[in-house]
Amino acid sequence: MDNSLARLVRMLSAGFSNQHQAFENPPLFAHILVKFRPLPQLAPGSLLLEQSYAINPVAPYRIRVLRPERRDGQLVIHNHALHDEQRFWGAVEDPERRAAIQDHDLRLLEGCTYVVREEGEGFVGEVEPGCRCLVERKGAIAYLVSSFSLAPGRMETIDRGHDPQTHEQLWGALAGCFEFAQTHDYSDEIPAAWQESFAG
């Protein structure tokens, strides 16, 4: 059985908050909530991600469908945007809205796949090389440089946007990574059928 893929999906199926970090250093770190929940109606491993400011959790500033899988012997996480994404805001806490997400609602984000490897009891990953993960923020296009570290009970992330021509950093973490503690466990929502596919 491909235990590493099953374990990655299980560890990601959770909620996280950086409340401690944000309260200790509010000028540098906003209080952010991150939640990943399984989407049983989609391909095995599909997780809804909502990332929001704690003061306004019903209006996430990032909503994606992530799909961890094994490709050519390597763990990767595909990153999908949602068409007309506001329809699904708050779906992470709304079972009916989550169930409404279908394959035709997804758009694969080219160049934004995370390459993942096991490290210790968890995983680390970063956006694939090539500077092709383009995002628009404040009217400017930037390529995303993003990485994460996942361990039992915690997650660290760092996101930065760079100018495609000059490679100058335009936005993102200046004070280091965001440090999240796990607040929820959604692993019991993983369908049993997924385990069989992970073993294949």
PDB file of C-alpha atoms in Angstrom, residues 8 19 35 44 50-51 81-82 85-86 92 96 99 107-108 118 146 149 156 160 167 169 171 187 198:
ATOM      1  CA  LEU A   8      -0.306  12.956   3.236  1.00  0.00           C
ATOM      2  CA  GLN A  19      -3.521  32.535  16.375  1.00  0.00           C
ATOM      3  CA  LYS A  35      -9.023  24.379   6.368  1.00  0.00           C
ATOM      4  CA  PRO A  44      -9.443  10.295  -4.749  1.00  0.00           C
ATOM      5  CA  GLU A  50     -10.209  27.670   2.183  1.00  0.00           C
ATOM      6  CA  GLN A  51      -7.790  30.244   3.567  1.00  0.00           C
ATOM      7  CA  ALA A  81      -8.978  27.089  -9.094  1.00  0.00           C
ATOM      8  CA  LEU A  82     -12.783  27.152  -9.066  1.00  0.00           C
ATOM      9  CA  GLU A  85     -15.438  30.777  -6.932  1.00  0.00           C
ATOM     10  CA  GLN A  86     -17.687  33.012  -4.829  1.00  0.00           C
ATOM     11  CA  VAL A  92     -15.631  24.247   3.907  1.00  0.00           C
ATOM     12  CA  GLU A  96     -24.374  20.932   0.720  1.00  0.00           C
ATOM     13  CA  ALA A  99     -21.148  18.393  -2.349  1.00  0.00           C
ATOM     14  CA  ARG A 107      -9.470  24.652 -13.588  1.00  0.00           C
ATOM     15  CA  LEU A 108      -5.988  23.197 -13.208  1.00  0.00           C
ATOM     16  CA  GLU A 118       8.584  12.898   3.113  1.00  0.00           C
ATOM     17  CA  SER A 146       5.514  28.860  -2.223  1.00  0.00           C
ATOM     18  CA  SER A 149       6.089  21.960   5.919  1.00  0.00           C
ATOM     19  CA  GLU A 156       4.296  26.085   8.254  1.00  0.00           C
ATOM     20  CA  ARG A 160       6.013  35.168  -2.046  1.00  0.00           C
ATOM     21  CA  HIS A 167      12.365  38.499 -10.301  1.00  0.00           C
ATOM     22  CA  GLN A 169       9.861  40.226  -4.685  1.00  0.00           C
ATOM     23  CA  TRP A 171       4.685  40.791  -1.923  1.00  0.00           C
ATOM     24  CA  SER A 187      -9.605  12.737   8.438  1.00  0.00           C
ATOM     25  CA  PHE A 198      -4.083   4.894  -2.881  1.00  0.00           C
TER      26      PHE A 198
END
